[in-house]
Amino acid sequence: MLGAILGDIIGSPYEFSREPIEEREFPLFREDSDFTDDTVMTLAIADALMEGEEDKEKTRALFISKMRKLGRFYANAGYGEMFMQWLCRQDDEPYNSFGNGSAMRVSPVAWMFDNLDKVEEFAELSAEVTHNHPEGIKGAKAVAAAIYMARTGSSRFEIKKYIETKYGYDLDRTIEDIRAYPQVSASCQITVPQAIIAFLESEDMESAIRKAVSLGGDTDTIAAITGSIAEAYYSVSDSYKKEIFKRIPSDLMPILERWQALMRKKKTQRMYYDEAYKYAELMHEDQKRIGGEAYFTHPAAVAEILNKRDFPLEYRIAGLFHDLLEVTDAEEDRIMAYGGPEVLEAVKIMTKEYYLDMETFINRVKSNPIAMNVKGADRVHNLTTAVVTDWRFKKRFIEETRKWYYDFPGWEEEIRAKTEALEATIPEEYRFKKEEEIKKSFGLDKLFGMSSNVLKMLDKGAFLTTKSGQKKNTMVISWGAVGEMWGKPMIMIMIRRSRYTRELLDGSSDFTVTFADPEKLKEELDFCGKESGRNVNKFAKLGLVTKDSKYVEASIIDTPALHFECKTFYRTEVNAEGLSSAADYDEFYADGDMHTLYFAEIVEAYETE
């Protein structure tokens, strides 16, 4: 906003000059350099936004009342004739203007909100209370978008491309082209592209405003628009701030001071968010999603969905962090440091322990407002991106969504719409298949026919691969069973409590089993059966390559083999009292290192070559 006021003050002595002004020669500040209607109306918009608290109807009324209050008090600030008539009227009807007044006053909107859609929405609202002509609205939205993009790190090229594509302004002309054919106009369609071009050609704040003023015509407004974009890109120096403050009357200063205090608060919030963003990005580094994209794109998207719905900072940081405890090595104290106790509590609630049934988990999530809304956004994004998965995954995901997520308060409509859209991408011949038919299509119907061969392969050793956060390991198992339990195709495995794999399984809900040729991988099987993953990275040591699974987090060993992808269904501890005799205990557990039994559903079975 200060950039708009600075441009207004510098451009004011040259307003409606009919000849271009030499940009390198005119003084920036003269005795008659003063604020005009551009500044008064910009402060009115800022005042309304601070009081409106993002309520559209309330803010619309405040735009009108604040502009009229300040406009009538500063009646000689240089308003256009039609706007002056509107200031003096009693009704609230706009007057269909396409003048540049809508664009000169819009800068506070671009700083008030933290997503582009909201900026453009309120920019339109700020314009249409007076300038409800399509060109007046377009000018305000284009300038607000340029400011927002400039302050959030977009390059000049990105800003130019967006404004040209969305708003249709010709930004390929140069300042020299415009000077060669000067147009004295106060319309948005003429002055807005000129002001944006002045910014695009600038090197710093001074050169931006000099170029704007040098175009002549409505210099204070063109410079105010250019300055508002340049402020977001370059910032306003302390020396310029002093020039502004000594020209702003004392009765307007409280608005400016409150605005600056709000911006300092928002800057601090953005700083906290940026730091949390970097931490979450680092923790998810090198992780991938099923579709192959970087894993961090998901929590970042969840945070943005929450941002677009105007959830507070804590919700957005929880969106960034919601998977950290489940799939990374992030520590609770770091989450606490970046997000605070409420964020940590929500993240812990959203971290599903292996032993927790879904109903208990969902009810726990719904008990915490942050967790519930983050999971709502999480489901919306997952439904959107699940389009890249195969139809079998989609059907299971849709079934789960309908059962557990259709009644999430505030998210019902969007989740239902996304679910229906995802279902429409399933080929019609598979859309209505029953679960039994789907299992057959997995090849799991063949599982029972091959169970005896599986047990023979297991006896010679199979790789069991686990992953918890960034940690992964593979070990060799030779005890186990395959069959139907709880109406599902299951594998039962046994892991001693001392094993590193047991530690990883406690932090995850799935694993894979790879039945490879024991002769070709004899060295690897021997090594993985003897050495602990706590002491050595087996994958690096043996040159074992892993490959992403289809449905679980744990990888498979990338070798010709039969692979099971398994999700833990039930676990129980072996204890001495349950053994048939003391002899059995002495034979298998003389050292007290008991087994844990894991029963896991085989969600996919396939061979690789």
XYZ file of C-alpha atoms in Angstrom:
609
model
C 0.000 0.000 0.000
C 2.869 2.415 0.721
C 4.033 2.002 -2.868
C 0.680 3.269 -4.135
C 0.857 6.307 -1.825
C 4.476 6.963 -2.857
C 3.557 6.866 -6.549
C 0.584 9.131 -5.946
C 2.733 11.746 -4.164
C 5.560 11.685 -6.730
C 3.172 11.761 -9.696
C 0.827 14.442 -8.335
C 2.590 17.602 -9.684
C 2.626 16.213 -13.226
C -0.985 15.063 -13.490
C -2.452 15.257 -16.979
C 0.715 16.562 -18.536
C 0.067 16.320 -22.260
C 3.684 15.608 -23.130
C 5.870 12.745 -21.907
C 8.235 13.744 -19.113
C 11.946 12.977 -19.216
C 12.226 10.224 -16.637
C 15.848 10.869 -15.657
C 15.479 14.604 -14.952
C 12.360 15.476 -12.967
C 12.689 15.747 -9.146
C 10.954 13.020 -7.200
C 9.712 15.346 -4.472
C 8.772 18.998 -4.928
C 7.097 21.457 -2.616
C 3.797 20.748 -4.339
C 4.204 16.955 -4.192
C 1.218 15.819 -2.137
C -1.271 13.002 -1.706
C -4.452 12.992 -3.793
C -7.665 11.005 -4.052
C -5.569 7.921 -4.878
C -4.155 7.902 -1.360
C -7.440 8.761 0.351
C -9.308 5.942 -1.367
C -6.464 3.457 -0.849
C -6.583 4.152 2.885
C -10.384 3.818 2.830
C -10.071 0.352 1.260
C -7.452 -0.627 3.860
C -9.651 0.627 6.701
C -12.618 -1.371 5.407
C -10.581 -4.556 5.050
C -9.221 -4.322 8.591
C -12.725 -3.916 9.999
C -14.444 -6.364 7.641
C -12.601 -9.430 8.919
C -12.966 -11.238 5.560
C -16.781 -11.185 5.697
C -17.794 -10.312 2.126
C -21.102 -8.613 2.758
C -19.783 -6.724 5.760
C -16.708 -5.635 3.801
C -18.792 -4.549 0.798
C -20.791 -2.205 3.032
C -17.599 -0.958 4.656
C -15.993 -0.215 1.274
C -18.888 2.142 0.576
C -19.082 3.759 4.023
C -15.304 4.220 4.428
C -14.825 5.704 0.957
C -17.704 8.103 1.506
C -16.552 9.111 4.972
C -12.968 9.895 3.929
C -13.979 11.168 0.510
C -16.391 13.723 1.912
C -13.873 14.842 4.538
C -11.170 15.272 1.857
C -13.536 16.648 -0.732
C -10.788 18.564 -2.565
C -8.444 15.599 -3.088
C -9.036 15.577 -6.849
C -11.868 13.135 -7.563
C -13.431 12.664 -10.965
C -16.816 14.274 -11.492
C -18.829 11.019 -11.488
C -17.081 9.702 -8.399
C -17.695 13.011 -6.604
C -21.395 12.707 -7.412
C -21.384 9.141 -6.026
C -19.716 10.377 -2.802
C -22.555 12.827 -2.273
C -25.409 10.443 -3.067
C -27.514 8.619 -0.473
C -28.041 5.335 -2.320
C -25.366 2.646 -2.652
C -25.684 1.968 -6.367
C -22.482 1.884 -8.487
C -22.230 4.048 -11.590
C -20.748 1.644 -14.172
C -17.361 3.348 -14.388
C -14.384 1.945 -16.269
C -12.079 4.564 -14.839
C -8.754 3.693 -13.216
C -9.972 4.584 -9.712
C -10.739 0.919 -9.091
C -7.124 -0.037 -9.880
C -5.414 2.814 -8.016
C -7.032 1.921 -4.661
C -6.875 -1.892 -4.794
C -3.383 -2.556 -3.379
C -4.466 -3.306 0.241
C -6.516 -6.253 -1.029
C -3.383 -7.928 -2.435
C -1.652 -7.749 0.945
C -4.650 -8.709 3.060
C -5.159 -12.230 1.710
C -2.798 -15.124 1.225
C -4.170 -16.830 -1.847
C -4.661 -15.487 -5.339
C -8.291 -16.562 -5.707
C -9.257 -14.628 -2.584
C -7.258 -11.592 -3.710
C -9.041 -11.495 -7.059
C -12.423 -12.098 -5.409
C -12.062 -9.144 -3.030
C -10.446 -6.991 -5.716
C -13.630 -7.408 -7.732
C -15.697 -6.598 -4.657
C -13.692 -3.421 -4.020
C -14.194 -2.314 -7.618
C -17.847 -3.129 -8.217
C -19.241 -0.926 -5.446
C -18.510 1.982 -7.814
C -16.709 0.737 -10.955
C -19.007 -2.121 -11.952
C -18.144 -1.846 -15.659
C -16.258 -5.000 -16.831
C -13.167 -2.924 -17.627
C -13.193 -1.304 -14.200
C -13.410 -4.685 -12.513
C -10.780 -6.222 -14.798
C -8.329 -3.411 -14.082
C -8.626 -3.821 -10.309
C -8.271 -7.603 -10.452
C -5.256 -7.468 -12.786
C -3.397 -4.991 -10.577
C -4.219 -6.927 -7.399
C -3.039 -10.163 -9.017
C 0.224 -8.536 -10.127
C 0.872 -7.226 -6.602
C 0.088 -10.585 -5.006
C 2.351 -12.459 -7.421
C 5.154 -9.940 -6.906
C 5.015 -10.246 -3.119
C 4.906 -14.057 -3.199
C 8.015 -14.525 -5.314
C 6.815 -14.645 -8.927
C 9.203 -13.352 -11.561
C 8.390 -10.447 -13.868
C 7.996 -12.962 -16.704
C 5.491 -15.021 -14.690
C 3.518 -11.909 -13.758
C 3.461 -10.726 -17.374
C 2.338 -14.109 -18.680
C -0.445 -14.436 -16.104
C -1.850 -10.934 -16.673
C -1.728 -11.312 -20.455
C -3.344 -14.754 -20.396
C -6.086 -14.091 -17.852
C -6.861 -10.433 -18.445
C -5.918 -9.946 -22.086
C -3.804 -6.811 -21.699
C -1.096 -6.233 -24.315
C 2.121 -6.035 -22.299
C 4.513 -6.482 -25.220
C 4.757 -2.740 -25.853
C 7.647 -0.784 -24.368
C 7.741 2.515 -22.503
C 9.306 4.058 -25.601
C 6.410 2.785 -27.745
C 3.890 4.342 -25.357
C 5.778 7.643 -25.211
C 5.829 7.822 -28.998
C 2.015 7.812 -29.093
C 0.893 9.346 -25.775
C -2.728 8.872 -24.708
C -4.205 11.133 -22.060
C -6.784 8.887 -20.419
C -8.098 7.925 -17.004
C -9.579 4.607 -18.154
C -8.462 1.228 -16.854
C -8.008 -0.179 -20.355
C -5.405 2.493 -21.175
C -3.632 3.202 -17.884
C -3.489 -0.232 -16.232
C -1.354 -1.900 -18.938
C 0.837 1.214 -19.086
C 1.436 1.069 -15.330
C 2.220 -2.664 -15.424
C 4.669 -2.175 -18.313
C 6.449 0.542 -16.312
C 6.961 -2.001 -13.534
C 8.051 -4.766 -15.930
C 10.791 -2.525 -17.369
C 11.987 -1.240 -13.986
C 15.166 -2.023 -12.086
C 14.114 -0.714 -8.681
C 11.389 1.314 -7.000
C 12.686 4.661 -8.250
C 13.036 3.589 -11.877
C 9.533 2.050 -11.797
C 7.871 5.279 -10.632
C 10.014 7.453 -12.912
C 8.962 5.390 -15.920
C 5.310 5.641 -14.883
C 5.407 9.406 -14.416
C 7.338 9.873 -17.663
C 4.333 8.635 -19.638
C 2.393 11.794 -18.816
C -1.394 11.840 -18.633
C -2.899 10.670 -15.326
C 0.551 10.546 -13.735
C -0.412 10.244 -10.075
C -2.676 7.267 -10.718
C -0.361 5.507 -13.178
C 2.501 5.974 -10.705
C 0.294 4.797 -7.813
C -0.519 1.574 -9.684
C 3.100 1.021 -10.728
C 4.332 1.855 -7.224
C 1.909 -0.610 -5.650
C 3.361 -3.461 -7.730
C 6.944 -2.261 -7.309
C 6.561 -2.139 -3.513
C 5.682 -5.844 -3.510
C 8.679 -6.642 -5.720
C 11.337 -4.275 -4.317
C 9.901 -2.917 -1.000
C 9.785 0.744 0.081
C 12.947 2.192 1.623
C 12.986 4.071 4.927
C 13.869 7.312 3.153
C 10.742 7.022 0.995
C 8.646 6.210 4.058
C 9.806 9.459 5.692
C 8.683 11.408 2.612
C 5.288 9.708 2.789
C 4.742 10.196 6.517
C 5.534 13.894 6.505
C 2.830 14.448 3.850
C 0.060 12.348 5.385
C -2.218 14.407 7.693
C -2.550 13.375 11.318
C -6.167 12.206 10.989
C -5.174 9.658 8.294
C -2.100 8.392 10.120
C -4.036 6.076 12.515
C -5.287 4.068 9.529
C -1.781 3.815 8.138
C -0.324 2.868 11.522
C -2.951 0.162 12.122
C -2.313 -1.177 8.636
C 1.431 -1.349 9.209
C 0.897 -3.137 12.525
C -1.341 -5.674 10.786
C 1.223 -6.177 8.017
C 3.973 -6.772 10.598
C 1.780 -9.412 12.232
C 1.041 -11.048 8.878
C 4.713 -10.932 7.944
C 5.548 -12.783 11.156
C 2.865 -15.373 10.411
C 4.191 -15.821 6.884
C 7.686 -16.223 8.281
C 6.466 -18.976 10.630
C 4.660 -20.670 7.753
C 7.697 -20.447 5.461
C 9.933 -22.012 8.111
C 7.419 -24.812 8.706
C 7.173 -25.328 4.946
C 10.939 -25.737 4.605
C 11.071 -28.192 7.504
C 8.269 -30.371 6.125
C 9.819 -30.278 2.653
C 13.163 -31.412 4.091
C 11.577 -34.261 6.066
C 9.739 -35.544 2.970
C 12.817 -35.164 0.750
C 13.264 -38.005 -1.781
C 9.903 -39.550 -0.903
C 7.533 -40.280 -3.778
C 3.793 -40.787 -4.126
C 2.137 -43.596 -6.058
C 1.979 -41.419 -9.173
C 5.721 -40.744 -9.025
C 5.549 -37.098 -7.975
C 7.438 -35.784 -4.958
C 5.607 -36.744 -1.764
C 5.784 -33.206 -0.407
C 3.425 -32.004 -3.142
C 0.654 -33.638 -1.095
C 1.053 -31.907 2.306
C 1.768 -28.640 0.484
C -1.494 -29.042 -1.445
C -3.408 -29.880 1.745
C -2.102 -26.678 3.344
C -3.146 -24.673 0.280
C -6.664 -26.155 0.339
C -6.947 -25.013 3.953
C -5.524 -21.622 2.996
C -8.154 -21.141 0.306
C -10.804 -21.812 2.918
C -9.227 -19.179 5.183
C -8.293 -21.514 8.007
C -5.868 -20.003 10.560
C -2.107 -20.438 10.485
C -2.151 -23.402 12.893
C -4.404 -25.386 10.563
C -2.186 -24.716 7.553
C 0.986 -25.731 9.390
C -0.789 -28.884 10.600
C -1.605 -29.532 6.941
C 2.099 -29.355 6.110
C 2.962 -31.610 9.036
C 0.095 -34.101 9.047
C 2.127 -37.070 7.722
C 5.444 -36.308 9.436
C 5.180 -38.684 12.390
C 3.764 -41.460 10.226
C 6.161 -41.494 7.269
C 9.296 -39.545 8.261
C 11.838 -39.347 11.065
C 10.502 -35.995 12.262
C 10.665 -35.561 16.016
C 7.856 -34.253 18.184
C 9.948 -31.463 19.663
C 10.681 -30.082 16.192
C 6.999 -30.150 15.286
C 6.339 -28.361 18.575
C 8.994 -25.750 17.790
C 7.608 -24.966 14.323
C 3.905 -25.334 15.006
C 3.213 -25.113 18.714
C 1.285 -27.442 21.059
C -2.014 -27.352 19.140
C -0.327 -28.419 15.898
C 1.640 -31.180 17.618
C -1.508 -32.512 19.273
C -3.365 -32.565 15.940
C -0.493 -34.316 14.144
C -0.328 -36.976 16.869
C -4.067 -37.524 16.567
C -3.727 -37.939 12.779
C -0.922 -40.499 13.143
C -2.605 -43.885 12.941
C -1.022 -46.589 15.069
C -1.033 -50.115 13.653
C -3.317 -51.442 16.391
C -5.984 -48.746 16.071
C -9.210 -49.677 14.290
C -10.583 -47.210 11.742
C -13.701 -46.282 13.692
C -11.683 -45.301 16.754
C -9.212 -43.399 14.598
C -11.913 -41.398 12.765
C -13.745 -40.568 15.975
C -10.466 -39.387 17.499
C -9.797 -37.168 14.480
C -13.293 -35.661 14.639
C -12.766 -34.748 18.292
C -10.063 -32.228 17.336
C -11.050 -29.318 15.020
C -7.575 -28.950 13.511
C -7.167 -32.681 12.881
C -10.677 -33.009 11.447
C -10.281 -30.187 8.945
C -6.782 -31.246 7.922
C -8.040 -34.781 7.279
C -10.924 -33.326 5.294
C -8.490 -31.421 3.083
C -6.224 -34.473 2.957
C -9.074 -36.632 1.638
C -10.052 -33.992 -0.942
C -6.530 -33.885 -2.346
C -6.094 -37.655 -2.292
C -9.378 -38.090 -4.169
C -8.147 -35.585 -6.735
C -4.772 -37.253 -7.291
C -6.030 -40.861 -7.079
C -6.959 -40.554 -10.744
C -3.443 -41.857 -11.579
C -3.999 -45.137 -9.690
C -5.483 -48.260 -11.211
C -9.167 -49.074 -10.947
C -8.683 -51.607 -8.159
C -7.109 -49.039 -5.845
C -9.790 -46.505 -6.778
C -12.596 -48.859 -5.801
C -11.100 -49.580 -2.387
C -10.350 -45.892 -1.822
C -13.879 -44.851 -2.808
C -15.399 -47.485 -0.519
C -13.278 -46.257 2.390
C -14.196 -42.637 1.659
C -17.910 -43.324 1.605
C -17.753 -45.272 4.842
C -15.630 -42.902 6.899
C -15.410 -39.452 5.311
C -18.839 -38.602 3.903
C -19.945 -36.928 7.147
C -16.889 -34.768 7.845
C -18.482 -31.455 8.937
C -17.824 -28.733 6.389
C -16.272 -31.119 3.868
C -19.244 -33.300 2.933
C -20.115 -31.588 -0.336
C -16.576 -31.391 -1.692
C -15.649 -34.938 -0.656
C -18.795 -36.362 -2.246
C -18.187 -34.449 -5.476
C -14.551 -35.582 -5.645
C -15.579 -39.177 -4.927
C -18.113 -39.172 -7.750
C -15.561 -37.639 -10.107
C -13.024 -40.336 -9.219
C -15.584 -43.103 -9.632
C -16.361 -41.819 -13.115
C -12.756 -42.567 -14.132
C -13.133 -46.300 -13.384
C -13.824 -48.260 -16.593
C -17.485 -49.178 -16.661
C -16.791 -52.921 -16.904
C -15.022 -52.763 -13.514
C -17.105 -50.128 -11.779
C -19.744 -52.517 -10.444
C -17.616 -55.592 -9.827
C -18.033 -57.232 -6.435
C -15.165 -57.582 -3.982
C -14.836 -61.307 -4.670
C -14.395 -60.654 -8.382
C -11.872 -57.940 -7.676
C -9.823 -60.284 -5.512
C -9.780 -62.782 -8.363
C -8.525 -60.103 -10.719
C -5.583 -59.543 -8.339
C -4.535 -63.131 -8.898
C -5.216 -63.854 -5.245
C -7.526 -66.685 -6.235
C -4.356 -68.400 -7.383
C -2.786 -67.861 -3.992
C -4.314 -70.898 -2.370
C -3.343 -73.069 -5.309
C 0.246 -71.993 -4.928
C 0.349 -72.009 -1.121
C 2.356 -75.230 -0.918
C 4.960 -73.797 -3.301
C 5.028 -70.574 -1.271
C 5.787 -72.537 1.886
C 8.600 -74.373 0.101
C 10.072 -71.057 -1.044
C 9.627 -69.635 2.446
C 11.536 -72.542 3.924
C 14.567 -71.522 1.827
C 14.267 -67.907 2.913
C 12.368 -64.846 1.677
C 13.097 -61.135 1.984
C 10.754 -59.266 4.318
C 11.085 -55.543 3.617
C 9.793 -52.819 5.923
C 9.724 -49.041 5.992
C 9.013 -46.579 8.781
C 9.472 -42.920 7.939
C 12.837 -42.590 6.222
C 14.107 -45.874 7.673
C 13.884 -49.061 5.659
C 15.304 -52.535 6.111
C 15.077 -56.034 4.766
C 15.586 -59.286 6.657
C 15.174 -62.954 5.855
C 12.280 -65.023 7.175
C 11.843 -68.769 6.855
C 8.916 -69.369 9.220
C 5.369 -68.435 8.296
C 2.013 -69.555 6.928
C -0.330 -68.581 4.097
C -4.097 -69.130 4.019
C -7.522 -67.629 4.528
C -8.164 -65.947 7.854
C -10.955 -63.517 8.779
C -12.282 -64.071 5.281
C -9.140 -62.563 3.746
C -6.039 -63.955 2.041
C -3.415 -63.757 4.788
C 0.220 -64.381 5.508
C 1.412 -64.981 9.054
C 5.024 -64.094 9.881
C 7.076 -64.292 13.086
C 9.550 -61.597 14.154
C 11.622 -61.761 17.340
C 11.290 -58.757 19.617
C 15.004 -57.952 19.423
C 15.025 -57.561 15.627
C 15.358 -54.177 13.924
C 12.450 -55.131 11.653
C 10.225 -55.420 14.726
C 11.081 -51.800 15.546
C 10.155 -50.669 12.031
C 6.949 -52.684 11.988
C 5.893 -50.940 15.182
C 6.063 -47.663 13.248
C 4.300 -48.820 10.084
C 1.266 -50.768 8.952
C 2.597 -52.770 6.024
C 5.487 -54.799 4.599
C 6.412 -56.812 1.516
C 7.674 -60.349 1.096
C 9.883 -61.193 -1.892
C 10.323 -64.883 -2.777
C 13.464 -64.801 -4.940
C 15.632 -67.586 -6.389
C 17.684 -68.755 -3.378
C 20.547 -69.924 -5.593
C 20.971 -66.630 -7.461
C 20.731 -64.530 -4.291
C 22.407 -66.930 -1.857
C 24.963 -64.359 -0.640
C 22.285 -61.725 -0.137
C 19.972 -64.101 1.714
C 22.794 -65.292 3.976
C 23.911 -61.745 4.800
C 20.395 -60.421 5.471
C 19.691 -63.418 7.679
C 22.677 -62.720 9.920
C 23.288 -58.950 10.000
C 21.108 -56.327 11.671
C 19.842 -53.265 9.859
C 20.705 -51.253 12.970
C 24.385 -51.689 12.179
C 24.567 -51.747 8.392
C 22.620 -50.485 5.394
C 21.990 -53.822 3.711
C 20.786 -52.283 0.477
C 23.992 -50.271 0.028
C 26.240 -53.077 1.247
C 24.776 -55.706 -1.097
C 23.750 -53.457 -3.972
C 20.124 -54.488 -3.518
C 17.820 -52.246 -5.559
C 14.276 -51.558 -4.370
C 11.196 -50.631 -6.329
C 8.007 -48.881 -5.244
C 5.114 -51.167 -4.419
C 1.681 -50.717 -5.912
C -0.382 -50.347 -2.755
C 1.849 -50.224 0.319
C 4.600 -47.934 1.601
C 7.259 -50.647 1.917
C 9.252 -51.366 -1.245
C 9.849 -54.688 -2.986
C 13.294 -56.052 -3.875
C 13.757 -55.342 -7.574
C 14.618 -58.850 -8.748
C 12.814 -61.649 -10.620
C 10.561 -63.033 -7.885
C 7.091 -63.552 -6.496
C 6.052 -60.570 -4.391
C 3.381 -60.158 -1.717
C 2.257 -56.677 -0.681
C 0.876 -56.991 2.833
C -1.043 -54.789 5.275
C -0.925 -55.720 8.941
C -4.324 -56.890 10.160
C -3.574 -58.321 13.605
C -0.595 -58.982 15.843
C -0.078 -60.864 19.051
C 2.828 -61.737 21.319
C 4.059 -65.263 21.941
C 4.380 -65.904 25.674
C 5.769 -68.788 27.699
C 2.385 -69.604 29.248
C 0.920 -70.303 25.844
C 3.526 -72.905 24.870
C 2.591 -76.555 25.292
C 5.661 -77.454 27.349
C 8.777 -76.094 29.005
C 10.783 -78.078 26.487
C 9.358 -75.987 23.677
C 10.333 -72.830 25.523
C 13.887 -74.054 26.097
C 14.246 -75.125 22.475
C 13.089 -71.868 20.945
C 13.262 -69.169 23.625
C 15.982 -70.070 26.098
C 17.327 -66.515 25.767
C 13.864 -64.997 26.368
C 13.739 -63.383 22.913
C 10.106 -64.184 22.093
C 8.373 -63.847 18.720
C 5.624 -61.450 17.730
C 3.094 -62.948 15.292
C 1.893 -60.643 12.520
C -1.170 -61.533 10.483
C -1.293 -59.413 7.333
C -3.750 -59.227 4.450
C -2.116 -59.914 1.101
C -3.464 -56.982 -0.894
C -1.499 -57.812 -4.041
C 0.449 -60.826 -5.314
C 2.443 -60.755 -8.561
C 5.617 -61.919 -10.241
C 8.373 -59.798 -11.778
C 10.909 -60.875 -14.365
